[in-house]
Every structure is written in structure tokens, then in C-alpha cells.
Amino acid sequence: MAVNNELFKGTLQTIILNLLSENERMYGYEITQKVKAITKGELLLKEGALYPALHKLEADGLLDTATEVVGNRVRKYYSLSKSGEKEVVNKLQEAKDFIAHLQVLLNLKSSF
């Protein structure tokens, strides 16, 4: 099943915030692999979409970053800031409400 990338992009910030709330801190490639694993390869998060979303969340004050040297590579880790911890709750509720409305509008049976 092909996934509509526009739908995916609209929820990308919520997905990132939720992953960070569950995993404390992650680096970019790790986030892409986690999305792939959770969705059994159905959703592939490309770097071209991930990094602009991470940078926007960071600019909005929702993420903290830390840089570490791992082996001979510099790795940038992302974690939720205090504001990010509050925002993830709001974003998840917005997503749940939106899904509920879509189910009603499109006559979809609830699988949640």
C-alpha cells in the first residue's frame, strides 16, 4: 500500500514529538529507522522531510539538542524541551480528534 506523503508530512511534527516522548532522546537516522520499524516499512521517513521538521521544532523551542562524538562521527541528539513535553500532549489530542472526525466524515469503522 502506497502512503500519501502529503498526509504523512502533515503529521510529521506530531510523530517526531511522540517518538521523542517515548524514547527520551534520538538522532536523525535513528528516528527514520524507528518509523520504518514501527510501520513495518510502510512509511519511510526521508531525510529531506525529517531535518526541516526537526529544525522547525528546535526553532520553536520544542526540542533541545546535544552533540556527541560517536566513533569518529559527530551525532546530534534531539530531546523534548519543557515546552515540547507540554506540546506533545496537545499535538496527540489534536491528532486523535482529527482522526475521530475523519472516521465520522468518511464512514470509517473505528480500529482504535
Short mmCIF file of N, CA, C and O in Angstrom, two decimals:
data_model
loop_
_atom_site.label_atom_id
_atom_site.label_comp_id
_atom_site.label_asym_id
_atom_site.label_seq_id
_atom_site.Cartn_x
_atom_site.Cartn_y
_atom_site.Cartn_z
N MET A 1 0.84 -1.18 0.00
CA MET A 1 0.00 0.00 0.00
C MET A 1 0.88 1.24 0.00
O MET A 1 1.74 1.42 0.85
N ALA A 2 0.67 2.11 -0.97
CA ALA A 2 1.43 3.35 -1.03
C ALA A 2 0.83 4.35 -0.06
O ALA A 2 -0.38 4.45 0.07
N VAL A 3 1.68 5.09 0.61
CA VAL A 3 1.23 6.07 1.58
C VAL A 3 1.32 7.45 0.95
O VAL A 3 2.30 7.78 0.29
N ASN A 4 0.30 8.26 1.16
CA ASN A 4 0.29 9.61 0.65
C ASN A 4 1.25 10.47 1.47
O ASN A 4 1.03 10.71 2.65
N ASN A 5 2.32 10.94 0.82
CA ASN A 5 3.33 11.70 1.54
C ASN A 5 2.82 13.02 2.08
O ASN A 5 3.32 13.52 3.08
N GLU A 6 1.82 13.61 1.43
CA GLU A 6 1.25 14.87 1.93
C GLU A 6 0.56 14.65 3.28
O GLU A 6 0.68 15.46 4.18
N LEU A 7 -0.17 13.54 3.40
CA LEU A 7 -0.81 13.21 4.68
C LEU A 7 0.25 12.98 5.75
O LEU A 7 0.12 13.42 6.89
N PHE A 8 1.30 12.28 5.37
CA PHE A 8 2.39 11.97 6.29
C PHE A 8 3.06 13.26 6.77
O PHE A 8 3.30 13.45 7.96
N LYS A 9 3.35 14.18 5.85
CA LYS A 9 4.02 15.42 6.20
C LYS A 9 3.21 16.26 7.18
O LYS A 9 3.77 16.92 8.04
N GLY A 10 1.90 16.20 7.05
CA GLY A 10 1.03 16.97 7.93
C GLY A 10 1.07 16.51 9.38
O GLY A 10 0.71 17.26 10.28
N THR A 11 1.50 15.30 9.60
CA THR A 11 1.57 14.76 10.96
C THR A 11 3.01 14.54 11.43
O THR A 11 3.23 14.03 12.52
N LEU A 12 3.96 14.94 10.62
CA LEU A 12 5.36 14.64 10.91
C LEU A 12 5.84 15.22 12.24
O LEU A 12 6.49 14.53 13.02
N GLN A 13 5.49 16.46 12.53
CA GLN A 13 5.93 17.05 13.80
C GLN A 13 5.35 16.28 14.99
O GLN A 13 6.05 16.03 15.96
N THR A 14 4.09 15.88 14.87
CA THR A 14 3.46 15.12 15.95
C THR A 14 4.15 13.77 16.12
O THR A 14 4.41 13.32 17.24
N ILE A 15 4.49 13.12 15.01
CA ILE A 15 5.18 11.83 15.05
C ILE A 15 6.54 11.98 15.75
O ILE A 15 6.90 11.19 16.63
N ILE A 16 7.29 13.01 15.37
CA ILE A 16 8.61 13.24 15.96
C ILE A 16 8.48 13.51 17.46
O ILE A 16 9.20 12.91 18.27
N LEU A 17 7.57 14.39 17.84
CA LEU A 17 7.39 14.71 19.25
C LEU A 17 7.01 13.47 20.05
O LEU A 17 7.53 13.23 21.14
N ASN A 18 6.12 12.66 19.49
CA ASN A 18 5.70 11.45 20.18
C ASN A 18 6.85 10.45 20.34
O ASN A 18 7.03 9.88 21.41
N LEU A 19 7.63 10.26 19.28
CA LEU A 19 8.78 9.34 19.36
C LEU A 19 9.76 9.82 20.43
O LEU A 19 10.29 9.00 21.20
N LEU A 20 10.00 11.11 20.49
CA LEU A 20 10.93 11.64 21.49
C LEU A 20 10.36 11.54 22.90
O LEU A 20 11.11 11.35 23.85
N SER A 21 9.04 11.62 23.03
CA SER A 21 8.46 11.47 24.36
C SER A 21 8.60 10.03 24.85
O SER A 21 8.73 9.77 26.03
N GLU A 22 8.60 9.09 23.91
CA GLU A 22 8.72 7.67 24.27
C GLU A 22 10.17 7.21 24.39
O GLU A 22 10.45 6.22 25.05
N ASN A 23 11.09 7.89 23.72
CA ASN A 23 12.48 7.42 23.65
C ASN A 23 13.49 8.36 24.29
O ASN A 23 14.68 8.13 24.21
N GLU A 24 13.04 9.43 24.90
CA GLU A 24 13.87 10.40 25.62
C GLU A 24 14.76 11.23 24.70
O GLU A 24 14.66 12.43 24.67
N ARG A 25 15.67 10.58 23.96
CA ARG A 25 16.50 11.32 23.01
C ARG A 25 16.85 10.41 21.84
O ARG A 25 17.04 9.20 22.01
N MET A 26 16.92 11.00 20.66
CA MET A 26 17.22 10.24 19.46
C MET A 26 17.99 11.13 18.49
O MET A 26 17.90 12.35 18.56
N TYR A 27 18.73 10.51 17.57
CA TYR A 27 19.37 11.26 16.49
C TYR A 27 18.59 10.98 15.20
O TYR A 27 17.76 10.07 15.15
N GLY A 28 18.83 11.79 14.20
CA GLY A 28 18.02 11.77 12.99
C GLY A 28 17.84 10.40 12.35
O GLY A 28 16.71 9.95 12.12
N TYR A 29 18.94 9.72 12.05
CA TYR A 29 18.85 8.42 11.39
C TYR A 29 18.07 7.42 12.25
O TYR A 29 17.29 6.62 11.75
N GLU A 30 18.26 7.52 13.55
CA GLU A 30 17.55 6.64 14.48
C GLU A 30 16.03 6.85 14.38
O GLU A 30 15.25 5.89 14.43
N ILE A 31 15.62 8.11 14.22
CA ILE A 31 14.20 8.42 14.06
C ILE A 31 13.66 7.78 12.78
O ILE A 31 12.60 7.16 12.79
N THR A 32 14.41 7.90 11.67
CA THR A 32 13.94 7.31 10.41
C THR A 32 13.80 5.80 10.53
O THR A 32 12.84 5.22 10.02
N GLN A 33 14.73 5.16 11.21
CA GLN A 33 14.69 3.71 11.36
C GLN A 33 13.56 3.26 12.28
O GLN A 33 12.95 2.21 12.09
N LYS A 34 13.26 4.06 13.30
CA LYS A 34 12.18 3.74 14.23
C LYS A 34 10.84 3.80 13.51
O LYS A 34 9.99 2.92 13.68
N VAL A 35 10.64 4.83 12.69
CA VAL A 35 9.40 4.96 11.91
C VAL A 35 9.26 3.76 10.98
O VAL A 35 8.18 3.16 10.87
N LYS A 36 10.34 3.40 10.32
CA LYS A 36 10.33 2.25 9.40
C LYS A 36 9.98 0.97 10.14
O LYS A 36 9.15 0.17 9.70
N ALA A 37 10.58 0.77 11.32
CA ALA A 37 10.33 -0.46 12.10
C ALA A 37 8.89 -0.51 12.61
O ALA A 37 8.23 -1.55 12.50
N ILE A 38 8.41 0.59 13.16
CA ILE A 38 7.06 0.62 13.73
C ILE A 38 6.02 0.35 12.65
O ILE A 38 5.03 -0.34 12.89
N THR A 39 6.24 0.89 11.45
CA THR A 39 5.26 0.75 10.37
C THR A 39 5.56 -0.44 9.45
O THR A 39 4.94 -0.57 8.41
N LYS A 40 6.50 -1.27 9.87
CA LYS A 40 6.91 -2.44 9.09
C LYS A 40 7.24 -2.06 7.64
O LYS A 40 6.88 -2.74 6.70
N GLY A 41 7.92 -0.92 7.49
CA GLY A 41 8.39 -0.48 6.19
C GLY A 41 7.35 0.23 5.34
O GLY A 41 7.65 0.64 4.22
N GLU A 42 6.13 0.38 5.84
CA GLU A 42 5.07 1.03 5.06
C GLU A 42 5.31 2.54 4.93
O GLU A 42 4.97 3.14 3.93
N LEU A 43 5.86 3.14 5.98
CA LEU A 43 6.17 4.57 5.95
C LEU A 43 7.68 4.74 6.01
O LEU A 43 8.33 4.24 6.92
N LEU A 44 8.21 5.44 5.03
CA LEU A 44 9.64 5.73 5.02
C LEU A 44 9.81 7.23 5.20
O LEU A 44 9.33 8.01 4.39
N LEU A 45 10.45 7.59 6.27
CA LEU A 45 10.70 8.99 6.58
C LEU A 45 12.03 9.37 5.95
O LEU A 45 13.08 8.89 6.35
N LYS A 46 11.95 10.23 4.95
CA LYS A 46 13.16 10.64 4.24
C LYS A 46 13.83 11.82 4.95
O LYS A 46 13.18 12.65 5.57
N GLU A 47 15.16 11.87 4.84
CA GLU A 47 15.92 12.92 5.50
C GLU A 47 15.48 14.31 5.04
O GLU A 47 15.48 15.26 5.82
N GLY A 48 15.08 14.42 3.77
CA GLY A 48 14.64 15.70 3.22
C GLY A 48 13.38 16.24 3.89
O GLY A 48 13.11 17.43 3.83
N ALA A 49 12.61 15.37 4.51
CA ALA A 49 11.42 15.80 5.26
C ALA A 49 11.74 15.89 6.75
O ALA A 49 11.25 16.77 7.45
N LEU A 50 12.57 14.97 7.24
CA LEU A 50 12.87 14.90 8.67
C LEU A 50 13.60 16.14 9.19
O LEU A 50 13.17 16.76 10.16
N TYR A 51 14.72 16.47 8.55
CA TYR A 51 15.56 17.53 9.11
C TYR A 51 14.90 18.91 9.11
O TYR A 51 15.01 19.64 10.11
N PRO A 52 14.16 19.29 8.07
CA PRO A 52 13.43 20.57 8.17
C PRO A 52 12.42 20.56 9.32
O PRO A 52 12.27 21.57 10.02
N ALA A 53 11.76 19.43 9.55
CA ALA A 53 10.80 19.33 10.66
C ALA A 53 11.52 19.43 12.00
O ALA A 53 11.06 20.13 12.91
N LEU A 54 12.65 18.76 12.14
CA LEU A 54 13.43 18.85 13.38
C LEU A 54 13.90 20.28 13.62
O LEU A 54 13.81 20.78 14.74
N HIS A 55 14.38 20.94 12.56
CA HIS A 55 14.89 22.31 12.71
C HIS A 55 13.76 23.27 13.08
O HIS A 55 13.96 24.18 13.89
N LYS A 56 12.58 23.05 12.53
CA LYS A 56 11.42 23.89 12.85
C LYS A 56 11.03 23.69 14.32
O LYS A 56 10.79 24.66 15.05
N LEU A 57 10.97 22.43 14.76
CA LEU A 57 10.63 22.14 16.16
C LEU A 57 11.67 22.76 17.11
O LEU A 57 11.33 23.29 18.16
N GLU A 58 12.93 22.70 16.70
CA GLU A 58 14.00 23.27 17.52
C GLU A 58 13.87 24.80 17.56
O GLU A 58 13.96 25.41 18.63
N ALA A 59 13.61 25.42 16.41
CA ALA A 59 13.44 26.87 16.34
C ALA A 59 12.24 27.34 17.16
O ALA A 59 12.26 28.43 17.73
N ASP A 60 11.21 26.50 17.23
CA ASP A 60 10.01 26.82 18.01
C ASP A 60 10.20 26.57 19.51
O ASP A 60 9.27 26.76 20.29
N GLY A 61 11.39 26.10 19.89
CA GLY A 61 11.68 25.89 21.30
C GLY A 61 11.14 24.59 21.88
O GLY A 61 11.09 24.42 23.09
N LEU A 62 10.73 23.66 20.99
CA LEU A 62 10.14 22.40 21.46
C LEU A 62 11.17 21.29 21.63
O LEU A 62 10.89 20.28 22.27
N LEU A 63 12.36 21.48 21.06
CA LEU A 63 13.41 20.47 21.17
C LEU A 63 14.68 21.07 21.74
O LEU A 63 15.01 22.23 21.48
N ASP A 64 15.38 20.27 22.51
CA ASP A 64 16.74 20.58 22.95
C ASP A 64 17.67 19.68 22.14
O ASP A 64 17.27 18.59 21.72
N THR A 65 18.89 20.14 21.92
CA THR A 65 19.85 19.33 21.18
C THR A 65 21.15 19.19 21.96
O THR A 65 21.48 20.04 22.78
N ALA A 66 21.83 18.10 21.69
CA ALA A 66 23.16 17.86 22.26
C ALA A 66 23.99 17.16 21.20
O ALA A 66 23.49 16.29 20.49
N THR A 67 25.23 17.56 21.07
CA THR A 67 26.11 16.97 20.08
C THR A 67 27.14 16.10 20.79
O THR A 67 27.70 16.50 21.80
N GLU A 68 27.32 14.89 20.26
CA GLU A 68 28.31 13.97 20.82
C GLU A 68 29.13 13.37 19.69
O GLU A 68 28.64 13.19 18.58
N VAL A 69 30.36 13.03 20.01
CA VAL A 69 31.20 12.32 19.05
C VAL A 69 31.05 10.83 19.32
O VAL A 69 31.27 10.37 20.43
N VAL A 70 30.61 10.09 18.30
CA VAL A 70 30.44 8.64 18.40
C VAL A 70 31.35 8.02 17.36
O VAL A 70 31.16 8.22 16.16
N GLY A 71 32.35 7.28 17.83
CA GLY A 71 33.38 6.80 16.89
C GLY A 71 34.11 8.01 16.37
O GLY A 71 34.65 8.79 17.14
N ASN A 72 34.09 8.20 15.06
CA ASN A 72 34.72 9.40 14.51
C ASN A 72 33.69 10.34 13.88
O ASN A 72 34.01 11.18 13.07
N ARG A 73 32.41 10.15 14.28
CA ARG A 73 31.33 10.96 13.72
C ARG A 73 30.69 11.82 14.80
O ARG A 73 30.57 11.41 15.95
N VAL A 74 30.27 13.00 14.39
CA VAL A 74 29.53 13.87 15.30
C VAL A 74 28.05 13.55 15.12
O VAL A 74 27.54 13.51 14.00
N ARG A 75 27.39 13.29 16.21
CA ARG A 75 25.97 12.92 16.18
C ARG A 75 25.18 13.94 16.98
O ARG A 75 25.52 14.25 18.11
N LYS A 76 24.11 14.46 16.38
CA LYS A 76 23.26 15.44 17.05
C LYS A 76 22.03 14.73 17.59
O LYS A 76 21.27 14.13 16.83
N TYR A 77 21.87 14.79 18.90
CA TYR A 77 20.73 14.16 19.55
C TYR A 77 19.64 15.21 19.82
O TYR A 77 19.95 16.35 20.18
N TYR A 78 18.40 14.79 19.65
CA TYR A 78 17.25 15.65 19.90
C TYR A 78 16.47 15.09 21.08
O TYR A 78 16.33 13.87 21.21
N SER A 79 15.97 15.98 21.92
CA SER A 79 15.11 15.58 23.03
C SER A 79 14.07 16.69 23.23
O SER A 79 14.23 17.80 22.74
N LEU A 80 13.00 16.35 23.92
CA LEU A 80 11.95 17.34 24.17
C LEU A 80 12.41 18.35 25.19
O LEU A 80 13.01 18.00 26.21
N SER A 81 12.12 19.61 24.92
CA SER A 81 12.32 20.65 25.92
C SER A 81 11.10 20.62 26.85
O SER A 81 10.16 19.84 26.62
N LYS A 82 11.10 21.46 27.86
CA LYS A 82 9.92 21.52 28.75
C LYS A 82 8.68 21.91 27.95
O LYS A 82 7.61 21.34 28.14
N SER A 83 8.83 22.86 27.03
CA SER A 83 7.71 23.26 26.17
C SER A 83 7.29 22.10 25.27
O SER A 83 6.10 21.91 25.02
N GLY A 84 8.26 21.35 24.78
CA GLY A 84 7.98 20.21 23.92
C GLY A 84 7.20 19.13 24.65
O GLY A 84 6.31 18.49 24.07
N GLU A 85 7.51 18.93 25.93
CA GLU A 85 6.79 17.93 26.72
C GLU A 85 5.31 18.29 26.85
O GLU A 85 4.45 17.42 26.81
N LYS A 86 5.02 19.59 26.96
CA LYS A 86 3.62 20.04 27.03
C LYS A 86 2.97 19.95 25.66
O LYS A 86 1.81 19.56 25.53
N GLU A 87 3.72 20.34 24.62
CA GLU A 87 3.16 20.39 23.26
C GLU A 87 2.82 19.01 22.73
O GLU A 87 1.85 18.85 21.99
N VAL A 88 3.58 17.99 23.10
CA VAL A 88 3.29 16.64 22.59
C VAL A 88 1.91 16.20 23.05
O VAL A 88 1.18 15.56 22.30
N VAL A 89 1.52 16.56 24.26
CA VAL A 89 0.18 16.22 24.76
C VAL A 89 -0.88 16.89 23.89
O VAL A 89 -1.85 16.25 23.48
N ASN A 90 -0.69 18.18 23.59
CA ASN A 90 -1.63 18.91 22.75
C ASN A 90 -1.71 18.33 21.35
O ASN A 90 -2.80 18.15 20.79
N LYS A 91 -0.54 18.06 20.76
CA LYS A 91 -0.50 17.53 19.39
C LYS A 91 -1.17 16.16 19.29
O LYS A 91 -1.86 15.87 18.32
N LEU A 92 -0.94 15.32 20.29
CA LEU A 92 -1.56 13.99 20.27
C LEU A 92 -3.08 14.09 20.39
O LEU A 92 -3.82 13.37 19.71
N GLN A 93 -3.56 15.01 21.23
CA GLN A 93 -5.00 15.19 21.35
C GLN A 93 -5.59 15.73 20.05
O GLN A 93 -6.64 15.28 19.60
N GLU A 94 -4.90 16.68 19.43
CA GLU A 94 -5.35 17.21 18.13
C GLU A 94 -5.44 16.08 17.10
O GLU A 94 -6.39 16.01 16.32
N ALA A 95 -4.42 15.21 17.07
CA ALA A 95 -4.41 14.11 16.11
C ALA A 95 -5.56 13.15 16.37
O ALA A 95 -6.25 12.71 15.44
N LYS A 96 -5.80 12.82 17.65
CA LYS A 96 -6.91 11.91 18.00
C LYS A 96 -8.25 12.50 17.59
O LYS A 96 -9.11 11.81 17.03
N ASP A 97 -8.42 13.80 17.86
CA ASP A 97 -9.67 14.47 17.49
C ASP A 97 -9.85 14.47 15.97
O ASP A 97 -10.94 14.21 15.46
N PHE A 98 -8.77 14.76 15.25
CA PHE A 98 -8.83 14.79 13.79
C PHE A 98 -9.18 13.41 13.22
O PHE A 98 -10.03 13.29 12.33
N ILE A 99 -8.55 12.37 13.76
CA ILE A 99 -8.84 11.00 13.31
C ILE A 99 -10.30 10.66 13.58
O ILE A 99 -10.99 10.08 12.73
N ALA A 100 -10.80 11.04 14.73
CA ALA A 100 -12.20 10.76 15.07
C ALA A 100 -13.14 11.46 14.09
O ALA A 100 -14.12 10.86 13.61
N HIS A 101 -12.82 12.71 13.74
CA HIS A 101 -13.64 13.43 12.77
C HIS A 101 -13.57 12.80 11.38
O HIS A 101 -14.58 12.70 10.68
N LEU A 102 -12.37 12.37 10.99
CA LEU A 102 -12.22 11.70 9.68
C LEU A 102 -13.04 10.42 9.63
O LEU A 102 -13.67 10.12 8.61
N GLN A 103 -13.01 9.66 10.72
CA GLN A 103 -13.76 8.41 10.75
C GLN A 103 -15.25 8.67 10.54
O GLN A 103 -15.92 7.94 9.81
N VAL A 104 -15.77 9.72 11.17
CA VAL A 104 -17.18 10.07 11.02
C VAL A 104 -17.45 10.56 9.59
O VAL A 104 -18.39 10.12 8.92
N LEU A 105 -16.61 11.47 9.10
CA LEU A 105 -16.82 12.05 7.77
C LEU A 105 -16.70 11.03 6.65
O LEU A 105 -17.41 11.11 5.65
N LEU A 106 -15.81 10.08 6.81
CA LEU A 106 -15.56 9.10 5.75
C LEU A 106 -16.23 7.75 6.01
O LEU A 106 -15.99 6.81 5.29
N ASN A 107 -17.04 7.70 7.06
CA ASN A 107 -17.74 6.46 7.42
C ASN A 107 -16.78 5.29 7.61
O ASN A 107 -17.04 4.17 7.16
N LEU A 108 -15.66 5.56 8.27
CA LEU A 108 -14.69 4.50 8.53
C LEU A 108 -15.03 3.84 9.85
O LEU A 108 -15.42 4.50 10.80
N LYS A 109 -14.85 2.54 9.89
CA LYS A 109 -15.05 1.84 11.16
C LYS A 109 -13.84 2.10 12.05
O LYS A 109 -12.71 2.09 11.60
N SER A 110 -14.10 2.30 13.30
CA SER A 110 -13.02 2.58 14.25
C SER A 110 -12.19 1.31 14.48
O SER A 110 -12.72 0.25 14.73
N SER A 111 -10.88 1.48 14.36
CA SER A 111 -9.98 0.36 14.66
C SER A 111 -9.10 0.71 15.85
O SER A 111 -8.11 0.08 16.11
N PHE A 112 -9.47 1.78 16.54
CA PHE A 112 -8.67 2.23 17.69
C PHE A 112 -9.33 1.83 18.98
O PHE A 112 -10.49 1.76 19.13
#
